[in-house]
Amino acid sequence: MVVLDRADVTMRYLASYWEPFRQKDEPKKSPAITALKDVLYTGRQARIHVLCNGRASGLAPSARDQFATVVLARFAADTWQRLAPIAGPAPKSSPLPGRAHVVQDGAAHPTQTLLMTDAEAASRLAAPAAGEF
């Protein structure tokens, strides 16, 4: 499993981190970015699950096509068209907190996400260790 948090920022950091270490004979693009893109292109075939949070603006549309499920919350119409064009036009935004759209197999499904405070989430995470879940 690969978890990519804040994908757009991560891609920029990987690129800027590589620059001072790169030797003249090495590629200009960070090997980490190349490897990440390779994982995204072959992930499903290799049974690698990728969770990506963020715009992933550094990824080509063909890489984004590899995601079987897209979850969008608080999105603009152009973001919807870029990440979920197969699901049709962007639905109206909901004023309710925690509302999202899950896009799978070309269809969008409105859903309510789990809303917790930081304290509630920490309590839930600690519960299995204490056998209280």
Coordinates of N, CA and C in Angstrom, one line a residue, residues 44-104:
R44 N -2.4 -1.4 -10.0 CA -3.4 -2.3 -9.9 C -3.0 -3.7 -10.4
Q45 N -2.1 -3.7 -11.4 CA -1.6 -5.0 -11.9 C -0.7 -5.7 -10.9
A46 N 0.0 -4.9 -10.1 CA 0.9 -5.5 -9.1 C 0.2 -5.6 -7.8
R47 N -1.1 -5.3 -7.7 CA -1.9 -5.4 -6.5 C -1.3 -4.4 -5.4
I48 N -0.9 -3.3 -5.9 CA -0.5 -2.2 -5.0 C -1.7 -1.2 -4.8
H49 N -2.1 -1.0 -3.6 CA -3.2 -0.1 -3.4 C -2.6 1.3 -3.1
V50 N -3.1 2.3 -3.8 CA -2.6 3.7 -3.6 C -3.7 4.6 -3.1
L51 N -3.5 5.2 -1.9 CA -4.4 6.2 -1.4 C -3.7 7.6 -1.6
C52 N -4.4 8.4 -2.4 CA -3.8 9.7 -2.7 C -4.7 10.8 -2.3
N53 N -4.1 11.7 -1.5 CA -4.9 12.9 -1.0 C -4.2 14.1 -1.6
G54 N -5.0 14.9 -2.3 CA -4.5 16.1 -2.9 C -4.8 16.2 -4.4
R55 N -4.4 17.2 -5.0 CA -4.7 17.4 -6.4 C -4.0 16.5 -7.3
A56 N -2.8 16.0 -7.0 CA -2.0 15.2 -7.8 C -1.8 15.9 -9.2
S57 N -1.6 17.2 -9.1 CA -1.5 17.9 -10.4 C -0.2 17.6 -11.2
G58 N 0.8 17.0 -10.6 CA 2.0 16.6 -11.3 C 1.8 15.3 -12.1
L59 N 0.7 14.7 -11.9 CA 0.4 13.4 -12.6 C -0.3 13.6 -13.9
A60 N 0.1 12.8 -14.9 CA -0.6 12.9 -16.2 C -2.0 12.3 -16.1
P61 N -2.9 12.7 -16.9 CA -4.3 12.1 -16.8 C -4.2 10.6 -16.9
S62 N -3.3 10.0 -17.7 CA -3.3 8.5 -17.8 C -2.9 7.9 -16.4
A63 N -2.2 8.6 -15.6 CA -1.9 8.1 -14.2 C -3.1 8.2 -13.3
R64 N -3.8 9.3 -13.5 CA -5.0 9.5 -12.6 C -6.1 8.5 -13.0
D65 N -6.1 8.0 -14.3 CA -7.0 7.0 -14.8 C -6.9 5.7 -14.0
Q66 N -5.7 5.5 -13.4 CA -5.4 4.2 -12.7 C -6.2 4.1 -11.4
F67 N -6.7 5.2 -10.9 CA -7.5 5.1 -9.6 C -8.9 4.6 -9.9
A68 N -9.2 3.5 -9.2 CA -10.5 2.9 -9.4 C -11.6 3.6 -8.7
T69 N -11.3 4.3 -7.6 CA -12.3 5.0 -6.8 C -11.7 6.4 -6.6
V70 N -12.6 7.4 -6.8 CA -12.2 8.8 -6.5 C -13.2 9.3 -5.5
V71 N -12.7 9.9 -4.5 CA -13.6 10.6 -3.5 C -13.4 12.1 -3.5
L72 N -14.4 12.8 -3.8 CA -14.3 14.3 -3.9 C -15.2 15.0 -2.9
A73 N -14.6 15.9 -2.1 CA -15.4 16.7 -1.2 C -14.9 18.1 -1.3
R74 N -15.8 19.0 -1.2 CA -15.5 20.5 -1.4 C -14.7 20.7 -2.7
F75 N -15.2 20.4 -3.8 CA -14.6 20.5 -5.1 C -15.2 21.6 -5.9
A76 N -14.4 22.1 -6.8 CA -14.9 23.0 -7.9 C -15.2 22.2 -9.1
A77 N -16.0 22.8 -10.0 CA -16.5 22.1 -11.2 C -15.3 21.7 -12.1
D78 N -14.2 22.5 -12.1 CA -13.1 22.1 -13.0 C -12.3 21.0 -12.3
T79 N -12.3 20.9 -11.0 CA -11.6 19.8 -10.4 C -12.4 18.5 -10.7
W80 N -13.7 18.6 -10.6 CA -14.6 17.4 -11.0 C -14.3 16.9 -12.4
Q81 N -14.3 17.9 -13.3 CA -14.0 17.5 -14.7 C -12.7 16.9 -14.9
R82 N -11.7 17.3 -14.2 CA -10.3 16.8 -14.3 C -10.2 15.4 -13.7
L83 N -10.9 15.2 -12.5 CA -10.7 13.9 -11.8 C -11.8 12.9 -12.0
A84 N -13.0 13.3 -12.4 CA -14.1 12.4 -12.5 C -14.9 12.7 -13.7
P85 N -14.3 13.0 -14.9 CA -15.1 13.4 -16.1 C -16.1 12.3 -16.5
I86 N -15.7 11.0 -16.3 CA -16.6 9.9 -16.8 C -17.9 9.9 -16.0
A87 N -18.0 10.5 -14.9 CA -19.2 10.5 -14.1 C -20.2 11.6 -14.5
G88 N -19.9 12.4 -15.5 CA -20.8 13.4 -16.0 C -20.5 14.8 -15.4
P89 N -21.4 15.7 -15.5 CA -21.2 17.0 -14.9 C -21.1 17.0 -13.4
A90 N -20.4 18.0 -12.9 CA -20.3 18.1 -11.4 C -21.6 18.3 -10.7
P91 N -21.8 17.6 -9.7 CA -23.1 17.8 -8.9 C -23.0 19.1 -8.1
K92 N -24.1 19.5 -7.6 CA -24.1 20.7 -6.7 C -23.4 20.4 -5.4
S93 N -22.7 21.4 -4.9 CA -22.1 21.2 -3.6 C -23.1 21.2 -2.5
S94 N -22.9 20.5 -1.5 CA -23.8 20.4 -0.3 C -23.3 21.3 0.8
P95 N -24.2 22.0 1.5 CA -23.8 22.8 2.6 C -23.5 22.0 3.9
L96 N -23.9 20.7 3.8 CA -23.7 19.9 5.0 C -22.3 19.4 5.2
P97 N -21.8 19.5 6.4 CA -20.4 19.1 6.7 C -20.2 17.6 6.5
G98 N -19.1 17.2 5.9 CA -18.8 15.8 5.7 C -19.4 15.2 4.5
R99 N -20.1 15.9 3.6 CA -20.7 15.4 2.4 C -19.6 15.2 1.4
A100 N -19.6 14.1 0.6 CA -18.6 13.8 -0.4 C -19.3 13.0 -1.5
H101 N -18.6 12.9 -2.6 CA -19.1 12.0 -3.7 C -18.0 11.0 -4.0
V102 N -18.5 9.7 -4.0 CA -17.6 8.6 -4.4 C -17.9 8.2 -5.8
V103 N -16.8 8.2 -6.6 CA -17.0 7.9 -8.0 C -16.3 6.6 -8.3
Q104 N -17.2 5.6 -8.8 CA -16.7 4.3 -9.2 C -17.4 3.9 -10.4

